[in-house]
XYZ file of C-alpha atoms in Angstrom:
194
model
C 74.708 -18.176 36.119
C 72.823 -19.660 33.258
C 69.598 -19.429 35.175
C 70.419 -15.826 35.942
C 70.947 -15.195 32.248
C 67.675 -16.976 31.430
C 65.863 -14.936 34.057
C 67.329 -11.748 32.574
C 66.280 -12.804 29.030
C 62.865 -13.727 30.288
C 62.564 -10.331 32.002
C 63.611 -8.573 28.792
C 61.148 -10.636 26.785
C 58.336 -9.818 29.205
C 59.256 -6.148 29.076
C 59.279 -6.298 25.280
C 55.874 -8.050 25.225
C 54.547 -5.479 27.678
C 55.741 -2.638 25.393
C 54.125 -4.337 22.422
C 50.876 -4.745 24.335
C 51.011 -1.095 25.392
C 51.772 -0.102 21.800
C 48.848 -2.159 20.557
C 46.546 -0.376 23.013
C 47.678 3.085 21.951
C 46.463 2.712 18.341
C 43.218 1.273 19.714
C 42.781 4.328 21.877
C 43.614 6.574 18.916
C 41.159 4.720 16.712
C 38.563 5.038 19.442
C 39.158 8.783 19.664
C 38.992 9.099 15.896
C 35.776 7.078 15.810
C 34.268 9.242 18.559
C 35.322 12.389 16.675
C 33.686 11.095 13.505
C 30.470 10.338 15.369
C 30.406 13.849 16.831
C 31.135 15.375 13.413
C 28.319 13.331 11.855
C 25.889 14.459 14.552
C 26.824 18.110 13.953
C 26.410 17.722 10.183
C 23.014 16.005 10.533
C 21.860 18.619 13.049
C 22.875 21.435 10.695
C 21.175 19.700 7.764
C 17.889 19.214 9.603
C 17.992 22.759 10.985
C 18.273 24.156 7.462
C 15.556 21.799 6.196
C 13.136 23.263 8.724
C 13.650 26.679 7.126
C 12.141 26.131 3.720
C 12.795 28.497 0.811
C 9.297 29.874 1.346
C 9.993 30.589 5.016
C 13.295 32.233 4.183
C 11.581 34.389 1.559
C 9.384 35.981 4.250
C 12.352 38.052 5.303
C 12.394 39.912 1.983
C 10.449 43.106 1.329
C 10.906 44.882 -1.969
C 9.516 48.027 -3.610
C 7.428 47.458 -6.735
C 5.724 49.617 -9.308
C 2.562 47.774 -10.327
C 0.751 48.944 -13.470
C -2.996 48.434 -13.451
C -6.335 49.402 -14.887
C -9.407 49.135 -12.704
C -10.826 46.226 -14.738
C -7.828 44.122 -13.617
C -9.773 43.465 -10.430
C -11.957 40.969 -12.321
C -10.066 40.373 -15.591
C -6.665 39.295 -14.316
C -6.544 35.866 -12.706
C -4.476 32.798 -11.984
C -5.201 29.104 -11.641
C -3.632 26.689 -9.163
C -5.006 23.837 -7.088
C -2.549 24.697 -4.329
C -2.395 27.721 -2.110
C 0.321 29.361 -0.064
C -0.161 30.376 3.572
C -3.924 30.735 3.149
C -3.777 32.581 -0.200
C -5.225 31.033 -3.351
C -5.592 31.858 -7.034
C -9.012 32.926 -8.296
C -9.405 29.557 -10.030
C -8.691 26.108 -8.638
C -8.973 24.640 -12.170
C -9.198 26.369 -15.525
C -13.001 26.468 -15.279
C -13.766 26.338 -11.551
C -13.597 29.552 -9.526
C -12.023 29.325 -6.090
C -14.679 30.136 -3.500
C -13.243 32.406 -0.847
C -12.827 35.930 0.421
C -11.123 38.557 -1.759
C -8.555 39.167 1.010
C -7.277 35.608 0.411
C -7.567 35.602 -3.391
C -4.244 36.214 -5.130
C -4.050 37.666 -8.596
C -1.061 38.212 -10.868
C 0.505 41.638 -11.310
C 3.519 42.884 -13.223
C 6.385 44.928 -11.812
C 8.637 46.685 -14.270
C 6.695 45.207 -17.155
C 8.098 41.697 -16.737
C 8.434 40.457 -13.140
C 5.258 38.741 -11.934
C 3.913 38.556 -8.407
C 0.730 37.048 -7.024
C -0.891 39.585 -4.697
C -3.928 38.721 -2.554
C -6.569 41.396 -2.024
C -4.685 43.995 -4.083
C -7.765 46.117 -4.800
C -8.574 46.244 -1.074
C -5.360 48.168 -0.331
C -6.604 51.691 0.621
C -4.902 53.734 -2.132
C -5.803 51.226 -4.858
C -9.379 50.931 -3.563
C -9.754 54.737 -3.720
C -8.411 54.746 -7.293
C -10.838 51.933 -8.215
C -13.783 53.878 -6.784
C -12.796 56.980 -8.765
C -12.979 55.038 -12.061
C -15.155 51.916 -11.810
C -14.613 49.558 -14.763
C -18.023 50.202 -16.326
C -16.589 50.997 -19.770
C -14.449 48.997 -22.220
C -10.998 48.060 -20.908
C -9.156 50.042 -23.609
C -10.902 53.242 -22.450
C -9.747 52.866 -18.828
C -6.805 54.965 -17.703
C -3.706 52.953 -16.775
C -2.141 53.847 -13.405
C 0.858 52.789 -11.339
C 0.713 51.686 -7.720
C 4.098 52.154 -6.001
C 3.978 49.630 -3.159
C 6.113 47.614 -0.779
C 5.716 43.890 -1.368
C 6.467 41.468 1.447
C 7.373 38.189 -0.240
C 5.922 35.204 1.595
C 7.005 32.452 -0.780
C 6.688 31.037 -4.250
C 3.786 29.087 -5.701
C 4.737 26.499 -8.333
C 2.879 25.638 -11.531
C 0.669 28.738 -11.688
C -1.100 29.610 -14.937
C -2.282 33.178 -15.549
C -4.383 35.222 -17.902
C -4.529 39.004 -18.169
C -7.960 39.424 -19.727
C -11.055 37.488 -18.658
C -12.130 34.565 -20.841
C -8.801 34.280 -22.657
C -6.405 31.341 -22.796
C -4.319 30.512 -19.736
C -0.562 30.896 -19.997
C 2.029 28.186 -19.411
C 2.715 27.032 -15.830
C 5.202 29.219 -13.960
C 6.617 29.516 -10.456
C 5.523 32.931 -9.164
C 6.355 34.742 -5.929
C 3.442 35.520 -3.623
C 3.457 38.677 -1.550
C 1.312 41.137 0.331
C 1.362 44.869 -0.409
C 1.464 47.892 1.870
C 2.120 51.608 1.681
C 0.869 51.973 -1.909
C 0.903 55.389 -3.556
C -0.906 55.963 -6.830
C 0.460 57.718 -9.903
C -1.797 58.347 -12.888
């Protein structure tokens, strides 16, 4: 009888040990699932991060087109300039240093303009836009700047990015302004007033 009782106790003990072993495996499986979930979450986060890094602020800015009223005089074609050693998508300031002109085609040369009297843009080939070119030809800048008639070009500007550390001047052979980050854009659909 005693051996029967010992066998029963031994069976209970084995059952209890088996339950403990099963219980020990369950948290291991749960930890494994949690670990796997964390790995998947990390992969998703890294993938999202790198996907957004590929779209730089300059690339995202391409999606923006805005109307702008640009005030000009015809002498701005040669008087107004910017300086930067860097370019943006093939567009460059008229000067690569404060004294060295950038050597390139006017279609790729960006110059500063003002919208609303205070917001600056860098616009490449502005005076080649058909309406502005016609206005330029009607009043070539062959007289003093203060005698030229100011006009407004109402254009659409497609922003292609921002160029950092740009210095500008608004009259030839004057001091360059402080470095600024200025949006670069191309113009289309200009209409002239004035």
